[in-house]
Coordinates of C-alpha atoms in Angstrom, one line a residue:
Chain A
M179 CA 155.2 3.7 127.4
L180 CA 157.2 6.6 129.1
R181 CA 158.3 7.7 125.5
W182 CA 155.1 8.2 124.3
L183 CA 153.7 10.0 127.2
G184 CA 156.7 12.1 126.2
V185 CA 155.7 12.3 122.8
F186 CA 151.7 13.0 123.5
E187 CA 152.4 15.6 125.5
R188 CA 153.0 17.8 122.7
R189 CA 150.1 19.9 121.3
V190 CA 151.1 18.8 117.6
L191 CA 152.0 16.2 115.7
I192 CA 152.2 16.3 112.1
V193 CA 152.8 12.8 110.5
T194 CA 154.7 13.1 107.2
G195 CA 157.1 10.5 105.0
K196 CA 157.4 9.0 101.7
G197 CA 154.4 8.1 99.3
G198 CA 153.1 4.5 100.3
T199 CA 154.8 4.4 103.8
G200 CA 151.6 4.2 105.6
R201 CA 151.1 8.2 106.8
S202 CA 147.1 7.8 107.2
A203 CA 147.3 4.7 109.0
V204 CA 149.8 5.8 111.6
S205 CA 148.3 9.2 111.7
A206 CA 144.9 7.0 112.7
A207 CA 146.4 4.6 115.1
L208 CA 148.0 7.7 117.1
A209 CA 144.8 9.2 117.2
I210 CA 143.5 5.8 118.5
K211 CA 146.1 5.4 120.9
A212 CA 146.2 8.8 122.6
A213 CA 142.4 8.9 122.9
R214 CA 142.7 5.5 124.6
Q215 CA 145.0 7.4 127.3
G216 CA 142.8 9.6 127.8
Q217 CA 143.2 12.6 125.7
R218 CA 140.7 14.5 123.4
V219 CA 142.3 14.0 120.2
L220 CA 141.7 15.9 116.8
A221 CA 142.9 14.4 113.6
V222 CA 143.4 16.4 110.5
A223 CA 143.8 15.6 106.8
M224 CA 146.0 18.3 105.5
T225 CA 146.4 16.9 102.0
D226 CA 144.9 14.0 100.8
V227 CA 141.4 13.4 102.7
L228 CA 141.0 10.2 101.5
G229 CA 143.6 7.9 103.6
L230 CA 142.8 9.5 107.0
A231 CA 139.0 9.2 106.4
L232 CA 139.4 5.6 105.4
H233 CA 141.7 4.5 108.4
L234 CA 139.3 6.2 110.7
G235 CA 136.4 4.0 109.4
V236 CA 134.4 6.8 107.8
P237 CA 133.2 7.9 104.5
Q238 CA 134.1 11.5 104.2
L239 CA 135.8 14.0 106.5
E240 CA 134.7 17.7 106.0
Y241 CA 136.2 21.1 107.5
K242 CA 133.8 21.0 110.6
P243 CA 135.2 18.4 113.0
V244 CA 133.3 15.3 113.5
Q245 CA 133.4 12.5 116.2
T246 CA 134.8 9.5 114.7
R247 CA 135.0 7.2 118.0
P248 CA 135.2 8.2 121.6
G249 CA 137.7 10.7 121.9
V250 CA 138.9 11.2 118.4
W251 CA 137.5 13.9 115.9
A252 CA 138.4 14.1 112.8
L253 CA 138.3 17.2 110.0
A254 CA 139.9 17.6 106.5
I255 CA 141.3 20.8 105.7
D256 CA 139.4 22.7 102.9
R257 CA 141.7 25.4 101.4
T258 CA 138.2 28.1 100.6
A259 CA 137.0 27.4 103.9
A260 CA 140.3 27.7 105.8
L261 CA 140.7 31.3 104.1
D262 CA 137.3 32.2 105.0
E263 CA 138.2 31.5 108.4
Y264 CA 141.6 33.4 108.2
I265 CA 139.6 36.5 107.2
H266 CA 136.6 36.5 109.0
L267 CA 138.1 35.2 112.6
Q268 CA 141.8 35.5 112.7
L269 CA 142.3 38.5 111.0
H270 CA 139.4 40.3 112.6
L271 CA 138.0 42.3 109.1
P272 CA 135.9 45.1 109.7
R273 CA 132.3 44.5 109.7
A274 CA 131.9 47.1 106.5
A275 CA 134.8 45.6 104.8
P276 CA 133.3 44.1 101.5
L277 CA 133.8 40.5 102.1
K278 CA 133.1 38.7 99.4
P279 CA 135.1 40.7 96.9
V280 CA 137.9 40.5 99.4
A281 CA 137.6 36.5 100.1
R282 CA 137.7 35.8 96.6
T283 CA 140.9 38.0 96.0
F284 CA 142.4 35.8 98.3
S285 CA 141.1 32.9 97.3
A286 CA 142.5 33.8 93.7
L287 CA 145.9 34.2 95.2
A288 CA 145.7 31.2 97.1
D289 CA 145.3 29.0 94.3
T290 CA 148.1 30.9 92.5
V291 CA 150.5 31.9 95.1
P292 CA 151.1 28.4 96.8
G293 CA 153.0 30.4 100.2
I294 CA 149.5 31.3 101.1
R295 CA 147.7 28.0 100.4
D296 CA 150.3 26.3 102.6
A297 CA 150.1 29.2 105.4
V298 CA 146.5 28.8 105.6
T299 CA 146.9 24.9 105.8
I300 CA 149.4 24.6 108.4
G301 CA 147.5 27.9 110.0
K302 CA 144.6 26.0 110.6
I303 CA 146.3 23.8 112.7
C304 CA 147.8 26.2 115.0
W305 CA 144.6 27.8 115.1
E306 CA 143.1 24.5 116.5
A307 CA 145.9 24.3 119.0
W308 CA 145.4 27.6 120.2
S309 CA 141.7 27.0 120.5
D310 CA 142.1 24.8 123.8
E311 CA 139.3 22.6 122.8
W312 CA 141.9 19.5 121.9
D313 CA 144.6 18.0 124.5
L314 CA 146.7 16.8 120.7
I315 CA 146.1 17.4 117.4
I316 CA 147.5 14.7 115.2
A317 CA 147.9 15.9 111.6
D318 CA 148.2 13.6 108.5
G319 CA 150.9 15.4 106.8
P320 CA 151.9 15.7 102.8
P321 CA 154.4 13.6 101.8
L322 CA 158.5 14.4 102.5
G323 CA 159.0 15.8 99.5
Q324 CA 156.6 18.9 100.4
I325 CA 156.2 18.8 104.1
D326 CA 159.2 21.3 104.4
S327 CA 157.5 23.9 102.0
Y328 CA 154.5 23.6 104.7
L329 CA 156.6 24.1 107.5
R330 CA 158.3 27.3 105.9
A331 CA 155.0 29.2 104.7
P332 CA 154.7 31.2 107.8
E333 CA 158.3 32.4 107.4
A334 CA 157.5 33.1 103.8
I335 CA 154.8 35.1 104.5
A336 CA 155.8 37.1 107.1
A337 CA 158.8 37.7 104.9
L338 CA 156.6 38.6 102.3
V339 CA 154.6 40.9 104.2
P340 CA 155.7 44.3 105.9
S341 CA 153.8 44.5 108.9
G342 CA 150.1 43.8 110.8
R343 CA 148.2 41.2 111.8
V344 CA 149.4 38.6 109.0
Q345 CA 152.8 39.0 110.1
E346 CA 152.2 38.6 113.9
Q347 CA 150.2 35.8 113.2
A348 CA 153.0 33.9 110.9
A349 CA 155.4 34.6 113.6
A350 CA 153.2 32.8 116.3
M351 CA 152.7 30.1 113.7
E352 CA 156.2 29.9 113.4
E353 CA 157.2 29.4 116.8
L354 CA 154.2 27.3 117.7
L355 CA 155.8 24.6 115.2
A356 CA 159.6 25.0 115.8
D357 CA 158.9 24.5 119.8
P358 CA 160.0 21.1 120.6
N359 CA 157.7 20.7 124.1
E360 CA 154.8 22.2 121.5
S361 CA 155.0 20.4 118.2
G362 CA 156.4 17.4 116.5
L363 CA 157.0 15.8 113.1
I364 CA 156.7 12.0 113.1
V365 CA 158.5 10.4 110.1
T366 CA 157.1 7.1 109.0
T367 CA 159.0 5.0 106.2
L368 CA 160.2 1.3 105.3
A369 CA 163.0 -0.5 105.3
E370 CA 163.6 -0.5 101.6
E371 CA 166.0 1.6 99.3
L372 CA 164.2 4.1 98.3
P373 CA 162.2 5.2 101.6
T374 CA 165.5 4.8 103.6
L375 CA 167.2 7.1 101.2
E376 CA 164.5 9.5 101.2
T377 CA 163.9 9.4 104.9
N378 CA 167.4 10.4 105.6
E379 CA 167.9 13.2 103.3
N380 CA 164.9 14.7 104.9
L381 CA 166.0 14.0 108.3
A382 CA 169.3 15.8 107.7
L383 CA 167.0 18.9 106.1
F384 CA 164.9 18.9 109.2
D385 CA 167.5 19.2 111.6
E386 CA 168.8 21.8 109.5
R387 CA 166.0 24.2 109.2
Q388 CA 164.8 24.0 112.6
S389 CA 161.4 24.6 111.8
C390 CA 159.7 21.6 113.6
Q391 CA 161.3 18.8 115.1
V392 CA 161.1 15.2 114.8
A393 CA 159.6 13.5 117.6
E394 CA 159.9 9.8 116.3
V395 CA 160.7 8.0 113.2
M396 CA 158.4 5.2 113.0
V397 CA 159.5 1.6 110.8
N398 CA 156.4 0.4 108.8
G399 CA 155.8 -3.1 108.0
L400 CA 158.6 -5.5 109.4
L401 CA 159.0 -8.5 109.4
A402 CA 160.4 -10.8 112.4
E403 CA 162.7 -13.2 112.3
L404 CA 162.2 -16.5 110.5
G405 CA 162.8 -18.4 113.5
A406 CA 164.2 -21.7 112.1
E407 CA 166.2 -22.8 109.2
V408 CA 164.4 -22.8 105.7
P409 CA 163.0 -26.2 105.4
L410 CA 164.4 -29.0 102.6
G411 CA 162.0 -30.3 100.2
Q412 CA 159.2 -28.5 98.0
G413 CA 156.2 -26.9 98.1
P414 CA 154.6 -23.6 100.7
L415 CA 156.0 -24.0 103.5
R416 CA 159.6 -24.0 101.9
D417 CA 158.3 -21.1 99.7
A418 CA 156.5 -19.2 102.5
A419 CA 160.3 -19.3 104.9
V420 CA 162.1 -18.6 101.5
L421 CA 160.4 -15.4 100.9
H422 CA 160.0 -14.2 104.1
Q423 CA 163.8 -15.3 104.9
Q424 CA 165.0 -12.5 102.1
L425 CA 162.3 -10.2 102.6
H426 CA 163.7 -10.5 106.4
E427 CA 167.2 -9.9 105.4
G428 CA 166.7 -7.1 103.1
Q429 CA 164.9 -5.3 105.7
Q430 CA 167.7 -5.7 108.1
K431 CA 170.3 -4.2 105.7
W432 CA 167.8 -1.0 105.3
L433 CA 167.1 -0.7 108.8
S434 CA 170.5 -0.8 109.8
E435 CA 171.0 2.7 107.6
L436 CA 168.1 4.3 109.8
P437 CA 168.2 6.1 112.7
Q438 CA 166.8 4.2 115.8
G439 CA 163.0 4.4 115.8
I440 CA 159.6 2.6 116.6
Q441 CA 159.7 -0.6 114.8
L442 CA 155.9 -1.7 113.6
P443 CA 155.5 -4.6 112.4
Y444 CA 154.1 -6.2 109.0
L445 CA 150.2 -7.0 109.1
F446 CA 149.3 -10.0 107.7
G447 CA 145.7 -10.7 106.7
M448 CA 144.2 -7.1 107.0
L449 CA 141.5 -6.6 104.6
T450 CA 140.3 -3.2 105.6
A451 CA 141.6 0.4 106.3
P452 CA 139.9 0.8 110.3
E453 CA 141.4 -2.9 110.6
V454 CA 145.2 -1.8 109.7
A455 CA 144.6 1.2 112.1
A456 CA 143.3 -0.3 115.1
R457 CA 145.9 -3.0 114.9
L458 CA 148.7 -1.1 114.4
S459 CA 147.2 1.2 117.1
E460 CA 147.9 -1.9 119.4
E461 CA 151.4 -2.3 118.2
L462 CA 152.8 0.9 119.1
P463 CA 155.1 0.4 121.9
Chain B
M92 CA 152.0 6.3 65.5
T93 CA 153.7 6.2 68.7
R94 CA 151.9 3.9 71.2
T95 CA 151.6 5.2 74.7
I96 CA 151.2 3.5 77.9
L97 CA 150.8 5.2 81.1
V98 CA 151.8 3.2 84.1
A99 CA 149.8 4.6 87.3
G100 CA 149.3 4.0 90.8
S101 CA 150.2 5.7 94.3
G102 CA 153.6 5.6 95.5
G103 CA 155.4 2.7 96.6
V104 CA 153.9 0.2 94.6
G105 CA 156.5 -0.6 92.0
K106 CA 155.3 1.3 89.3
T107 CA 158.9 2.2 88.1
T108 CA 160.0 -1.1 87.7
L109 CA 157.6 -2.2 86.2
S110 CA 157.7 0.3 83.7
A111 CA 161.1 -0.6 82.8
A112 CA 160.3 -3.9 82.8
L113 CA 157.4 -3.0 80.4
G114 CA 159.9 -1.0 78.2
V115 CA 162.3 -4.4 78.0
A116 CA 159.5 -6.2 76.8
A117 CA 158.0 -3.8 74.1
A118 CA 161.8 -3.3 72.8
R119 CA 162.7 -7.0 73.2
S120 CA 159.5 -7.0 70.3
G121 CA 161.1 -4.8 68.1
A122 CA 159.5 -1.6 69.0
K123 CA 162.0 1.7 69.2
T124 CA 161.1 2.6 73.4
L125 CA 161.3 5.2 75.4
V126 CA 160.6 4.6 79.2
L127 CA 160.3 7.6 81.1
T128 CA 160.3 7.9 84.4
V129 CA 160.8 9.9 87.6
D130 CA 162.6 9.2 90.4
P131 CA 164.2 5.6 89.8
A132 CA 166.4 3.6 92.6
R133 CA 170.0 3.4 91.9
R134 CA 169.7 -0.2 91.3
L135 CA 166.9 -0.1 88.6
A136 CA 169.2 2.2 87.0
D137 CA 172.3 -0.6 87.3
A138 CA 170.0 -2.9 85.9
L139 CA 169.3 -1.1 82.9
G140 CA 173.0 -0.3 82.6
M141 CA 172.9 3.5 83.0
E142 CA 175.3 5.6 84.5
Q143 CA 172.8 8.7 85.2
L144 CA 169.3 9.4 83.9
G145 CA 169.1 12.7 82.7
N146 CA 166.5 14.6 80.4
V147 CA 167.4 13.5 77.2
P148 CA 166.8 10.1 76.1
T149 CA 169.7 7.6 76.5
E150 CA 170.4 4.2 75.1
T151 CA 170.0 1.5 77.9
N152 CA 172.1 -2.0 77.8
Q153 CA 168.5 -3.6 75.8
E154 CA 168.9 -3.0 72.2
G155 CA 166.0 -0.6 71.3
L156 CA 165.1 0.8 74.6
S157 CA 166.0 4.3 75.9
A158 CA 165.4 6.3 78.8
A159 CA 164.8 9.1 80.2
M160 CA 163.9 11.2 83.5
L161 CA 160.7 13.6 83.8
D162 CA 162.3 16.5 85.3
A163 CA 159.6 18.7 86.7
S164 CA 161.7 21.4 88.3
A165 CA 162.9 23.0 84.9
A166 CA 159.9 22.5 83.0
W167 CA 158.0 25.7 84.0
D168 CA 160.7 27.4 83.0
A169 CA 160.6 25.9 79.6
L170 CA 156.9 26.4 79.6
V171 CA 157.2 30.3 79.9
D172 CA 159.9 30.4 77.4
R173 CA 157.6 28.6 75.1
H174 CA 154.1 30.5 75.7
A175 CA 155.0 34.0 76.7
P176 CA 156.5 36.9 74.7
P177 CA 160.4 37.2 75.7
D178 CA 159.8 40.6 77.7
V179 CA 156.9 38.9 80.2
A180 CA 158.9 35.7 80.0
E181 CA 162.0 38.0 81.3
R182 CA 159.6 39.2 84.5
L183 CA 158.0 35.8 85.4
H184 CA 161.6 34.1 85.6
A185 CA 162.5 36.8 88.1
S186 CA 159.5 37.2 90.2
P187 CA 159.5 35.4 93.1
Y188 CA 155.5 34.2 92.8
F189 CA 156.4 32.3 90.0
R190 CA 159.2 30.4 91.8
A191 CA 157.1 29.5 94.5
I192 CA 154.4 28.3 91.8
A193 CA 157.1 26.6 90.0
D194 CA 158.4 25.1 93.2
R195 CA 154.8 24.0 94.8
F196 CA 152.0 24.4 92.6
P197 CA 150.5 21.0 93.5
A198 CA 149.1 20.5 89.9
G199 CA 152.5 22.3 88.4
Q200 CA 154.8 19.6 88.4
S201 CA 152.5 17.0 87.2
Y202 CA 151.8 19.1 84.6
A203 CA 155.8 19.9 83.4
A204 CA 155.8 16.3 83.3
C205 CA 153.0 15.7 81.1
E206 CA 154.4 18.5 78.8
Q207 CA 157.7 16.4 78.8
M208 CA 156.0 13.4 78.0
A209 CA 154.1 15.4 75.4
D210 CA 157.6 16.6 73.5
H211 CA 158.7 12.9 73.3
I212 CA 155.5 11.6 72.1
D213 CA 155.5 14.7 69.6
E214 CA 158.8 13.7 68.1
R215 CA 157.3 10.8 66.7
F216 CA 160.3 9.0 66.6
W217 CA 159.4 6.4 69.0
D218 CA 157.2 3.5 68.7
V219 CA 156.8 2.8 71.8
V220 CA 156.7 5.0 75.0
V221 CA 156.3 4.1 78.3
V222 CA 155.3 6.3 81.2
D223 CA 156.1 5.6 84.9
T224 CA 153.4 8.6 86.4
P225 CA 154.7 11.0 89.0
P226 CA 152.8 9.3 92.2
A227 CA 151.6 13.0 93.8
E228 CA 148.2 13.0 95.2
G229 CA 147.8 9.1 94.8
G230 CA 149.2 9.3 91.4
I231 CA 145.5 10.9 89.9
D232 CA 147.4 14.3 89.8
F233 CA 149.3 13.3 86.5
F234 CA 145.8 13.1 84.7
L235 CA 144.0 16.0 86.2
A236 CA 147.0 18.5 85.8
P237 CA 146.4 19.7 81.9
G238 CA 143.1 20.7 83.0
R239 CA 144.3 22.3 86.5
V240 CA 146.7 24.2 84.8
R241 CA 144.5 25.7 82.0
R242 CA 142.2 26.7 84.8
L243 CA 145.3 28.1 86.9
V244 CA 146.5 30.3 83.5
G245 CA 142.5 30.7 82.7
G246 CA 140.5 30.4 85.8
R247 CA 137.7 32.4 86.6
L248 CA 139.0 34.1 89.3
L249 CA 142.3 35.2 87.7
R250 CA 139.6 36.5 85.2
W251 CA 138.0 38.7 87.7
L252 CA 140.9 39.8 88.9
T253 CA 142.7 41.1 85.8
G254 CA 139.6 41.5 83.7
A255 CA 138.0 39.5 80.6
S256 CA 140.7 40.4 78.1
L257 CA 144.2 40.9 78.4
P258 CA 145.1 44.5 79.3
G259 CA 147.6 47.0 79.1
R260 CA 150.1 46.5 81.5
R261 CA 149.2 49.6 83.4
R262 CA 145.7 48.6 83.4
L263 CA 146.4 45.5 86.0
Y264 CA 143.2 44.8 87.2
S265 CA 139.7 45.3 86.5
F266 CA 137.6 47.9 87.9
T267 CA 135.5 45.5 90.3
A268 CA 138.6 44.4 91.7
R269 CA 140.3 47.1 92.7
P270 CA 138.6 48.1 95.8
A271 CA 138.7 44.4 97.0
L272 CA 142.6 44.8 96.3
R273 CA 142.8 47.8 98.4
M274 CA 141.4 46.6 101.2
A275 CA 143.3 43.1 101.2
D276 CA 146.4 45.2 101.2
A277 CA 145.4 47.1 104.0
I278 CA 145.2 43.7 106.0
V279 CA 148.3 42.3 105.0
G280 CA 150.0 45.9 105.8
G281 CA 151.4 46.6 102.4
P282 CA 151.2 46.1 98.4
L283 CA 151.8 42.3 98.5
L284 CA 148.4 41.6 96.7
E285 CA 148.7 44.4 94.1
E286 CA 152.2 42.9 93.1
V287 CA 150.6 39.3 93.0
A288 CA 148.1 40.8 91.2
E289 CA 150.5 42.3 88.5
F290 CA 152.3 38.7 88.2
L291 CA 149.0 36.9 87.8
L292 CA 148.8 39.4 84.7
D293 CA 151.7 38.6 83.4
L294 CA 151.0 35.0 83.7
R295 CA 147.8 35.3 81.9
A296 CA 150.1 35.7 78.9
L297 CA 150.4 32.2 78.9
Y298 CA 146.8 31.4 78.4
D299 CA 146.8 31.1 75.0
G300 CA 149.4 28.9 74.5
V301 CA 149.3 26.5 77.5
T302 CA 145.3 26.3 76.7
R303 CA 146.2 24.7 73.2
R304 CA 149.2 22.8 74.6
A305 CA 146.9 21.1 77.5
R306 CA 143.9 20.2 75.4
Q307 CA 147.2 18.7 72.8
I308 CA 148.1 16.6 76.2
E309 CA 144.8 16.0 77.1
R310 CA 144.1 14.2 73.5
Q311 CA 147.5 12.1 74.2
L312 CA 146.1 10.7 77.5
K313 CA 142.8 9.8 75.9
R314 CA 144.6 8.1 73.4
A315 CA 147.1 6.4 75.7
K316 CA 146.7 3.0 77.5
T317 CA 146.5 3.3 81.0
L318 CA 148.1 0.4 83.5
V319 CA 147.3 0.9 86.9
V320 CA 149.1 -0.6 89.6
T321 CA 148.6 -1.5 93.1
T322 CA 149.1 -3.7 96.1
A323 CA 146.5 -5.3 97.7
H324 CA 147.0 -2.8 100.8
P325 CA 144.1 -0.6 101.6
S326 CA 145.4 2.5 101.1
P327 CA 146.8 1.6 97.4
L328 CA 143.8 0.0 96.5
A329 CA 141.6 3.2 97.5
E330 CA 143.7 5.1 95.3
A331 CA 143.5 2.5 92.1
T332 CA 140.0 2.9 93.1
R333 CA 139.6 6.4 92.0
F334 CA 141.6 5.7 88.5
F335 CA 138.7 3.6 87.7
T336 CA 136.0 6.2 88.9
E337 CA 137.1 9.6 88.9
L338 CA 139.2 9.8 86.1
P339 CA 138.0 13.0 83.9
D340 CA 136.7 12.4 80.4
A341 CA 139.9 13.7 79.0
A342 CA 142.0 10.9 79.9
G343 CA 139.7 7.6 78.9
K344 CA 139.3 4.5 81.6
P345 CA 142.2 2.4 82.3
T346 CA 143.1 -0.3 79.9
S347 CA 143.8 -3.0 83.2
V348 CA 145.1 -3.0 86.6
A349 CA 148.0 -5.2 87.8
F350 CA 148.4 -6.6 91.5
N351 CA 152.1 -6.0 92.2
R352 CA 153.2 -8.4 95.2
A353 CA 151.1 -11.3 94.5
L354 CA 151.9 -14.5 96.6
P355 CA 150.9 -18.0 95.2
P356 CA 147.2 -18.1 95.4
D357 CA 147.9 -21.9 96.5
W358 CA 149.2 -21.0 99.7
A359 CA 145.8 -19.4 101.1
A360 CA 144.9 -23.2 101.3
A361 CA 148.1 -24.1 102.4
S362 CA 148.6 -25.7 106.0
S363 CA 151.1 -27.9 107.9
T364 CA 150.9 -30.4 110.3
D365 CA 154.3 -29.3 112.0
S366 CA 153.9 -26.9 115.0
G367 CA 156.6 -24.3 115.6
P368 CA 157.8 -21.3 113.9
L369 CA 157.7 -22.7 110.1
A370 CA 153.9 -23.5 110.7
E371 CA 153.3 -20.4 112.5
N372 CA 154.7 -18.3 109.4
L373 CA 152.9 -20.4 106.8
K374 CA 149.8 -19.5 108.5
R375 CA 150.2 -16.3 108.5
W376 CA 151.4 -16.1 105.1
A377 CA 148.4 -18.2 103.9
S378 CA 146.1 -15.4 105.3
E379 CA 147.9 -13.0 103.5
S380 CA 147.7 -15.1 100.3
Q381 CA 143.8 -15.3 101.3
R382 CA 143.6 -11.6 101.8
Q383 CA 144.9 -10.5 98.3
L384 CA 142.9 -13.2 96.2
D385 CA 139.9 -11.9 98.3
A386 CA 141.0 -8.4 97.7
R387 CA 141.4 -8.7 93.6
E388 CA 138.1 -10.7 93.4
A389 CA 136.5 -7.9 94.8
F390 CA 138.3 -5.4 92.8
G391 CA 137.9 -7.1 89.6
A392 CA 134.0 -7.6 90.6
Q393 CA 133.7 -3.9 91.3
H394 CA 135.5 -2.4 87.7
R395 CA 134.8 -5.2 86.0
V396 CA 138.5 -5.7 85.0
E397 CA 140.1 -9.1 85.2
P398 CA 143.4 -7.9 87.3
A399 CA 147.2 -9.1 86.2
V400 CA 149.2 -10.7 89.0
I401 CA 152.7 -10.4 89.3
P402 CA 154.4 -12.2 91.7
W403 CA 156.0 -11.0 94.8
V404 CA 159.8 -11.3 94.5
A405 CA 161.8 -10.3 97.4
E406 CA 164.7 -8.5 95.7
A407 CA 164.0 -5.9 93.0
P408 CA 165.2 -6.7 89.7
T409 CA 169.1 -5.5 89.4
S410 CA 169.6 -6.6 85.7
L411 CA 167.8 -6.7 82.3
S412 CA 167.2 -10.8 82.6
Q413 CA 165.2 -10.0 85.9
L414 CA 163.3 -7.3 84.3
G415 CA 162.2 -9.5 81.3
Q416 CA 161.4 -12.4 84.0
L417 CA 159.2 -10.0 86.0
V418 CA 156.6 -9.5 82.7
R419 CA 157.0 -13.4 82.1
S420 CA 156.0 -14.2 85.3
A421 CA 153.0 -11.9 85.7
Q422 CA 149.5 -13.5 85.0
G423 CA 147.3 -12.4 82.9
L424 CA 149.4 -9.1 82.0
D425 CA 147.9 -8.6 78.3
L426 CA 150.9 -6.7 76.6
E427 CA 149.2 -6.6 73.2
A428 CA 146.0 -4.8 74.9
L429 CA 148.3 -2.2 76.6
G430 CA 150.1 -1.7 72.9
A431 CA 153.6 -3.0 74.5
V432 CA 153.9 -5.5 72.2
L433 CA 151.9 -6.0 68.5
A434 CA 150.2 -8.5 67.7
H435 CA 152.0 -10.1 65.0
S436 CA 155.5 -9.2 66.3
P437 CA 157.9 -11.7 66.5
G438 CA 157.5 -12.0 70.6
P439 CA 161.0 -12.6 72.6
P440 CA 162.6 -15.7 71.7

């Protein structure tokens, strides 16, 4: 409990993890949990809209935040809209400027120079954090393989641009993300071979880069101990016990390779994504 | 003609293992088979008897089966060497923007994987090529990549920026774009955007080559058979649905869907009169089995497919015989429809 209070005291949490480890489900569950504790939460779909929308139980997410339940608002980052917002609001472009051609130029560049795209995506999260409208922002982030380039985008932009407002903004973004009291990564994983190896590799990388600190590692889909001997005989009672036992043993082996994290149970019989998110939020310690 | 099987789906559903298993089945039916894979687990490479997987097809322990990696990182360089004149290629290789694209353009890695696949198919050496498609963006990225890359190098915005035709190097951007670039540069405080525009102009030199190649790849994707792999969990299922509803015309409809990690259907109705942990355990797995049945039925009805079912095995296959067993134990997996085996080929003994 105390541990969570600490995690939720940050302003920005970015959820990342290997594909298939439950990023969207965990993002939604965290949002629900924080809202229950009285926080005003903004959930953000950074790269993939579908997963977060599904788990929050809404058909679609847009750039404008919509309330999905008491205390939880959600939006999906649309690169074009974010660029537009950046040019108009963040850069304070003079009125007389030829807005449309400039916006088109930026847009062409953002499609082509990925640093800009990543910077605007991560920038949107920072602007929302600075707006003081939210107590907590939970971003359903890109997979592990891509998160580093997003986190380093402000730094890359700052290095490319000689001076001026863009550079100041980039530096402020870098600072917000790197401050462990303000921002943190939530890394989702599974106790299986590839997720474990990839998680450990990336944890070392985050440690080295210091661009954003890891707040928690969350191990998803764990089976409890069977709690009995596998019965003799034949039939489903035995077969289910054998499968359970084997899966559990495999998980324990990989779990020992992972750092101490929050352990989340395998959810049996869940039919829909909102069900998964709701159950998961109750399972959070 | 080479038969291509694309194994698609979101991350973590068992695509790589199933691709290898399909490869083993095809090879055992007498077809010269190549499995192209991304990111194989160590144990799978061991199962195939391979020390290391490289970009060049290498024979596995299974007679008639070779395997290679789809390595996306080197492929952008190859793309430039293939499609750009030497002087432009040299500038592109040296450009920091190009490095950024090669590393991070979202469709780029998938497109690079597409090109490698196409190269192997074009060799006309293989009877069957099984492609374990990269899981980016839920896996659908691979199918959209050729179109996206065509638009990147020939896109309207890029054309607007650099002019309709390919001008000489000194006349960098179109008359209309120039004032906007100046303005944009004033905002960022330097000549960044002009530099980028120069880079984009170089990139446009790839247009003809990439457009032609991307179209060829789209034709190959259309001819290929696609097997969508999923589990009964909501997230992978939602991604699997996209393959049936959102694939572009260039990519043809999936041939079939396979539900991996399936429990025996008779567990759904199983119960035990005992009390205690074992009975509780059975109850949980029974509810899971019922959910899987419901999910398969709903998916089948919605997309008018008969889902194949692959049993849940606790240990990932670690040997050729276990890989073979995986395909044999699958229910409703039509290897002929996928082109993995031919109708009259001598089946596995």
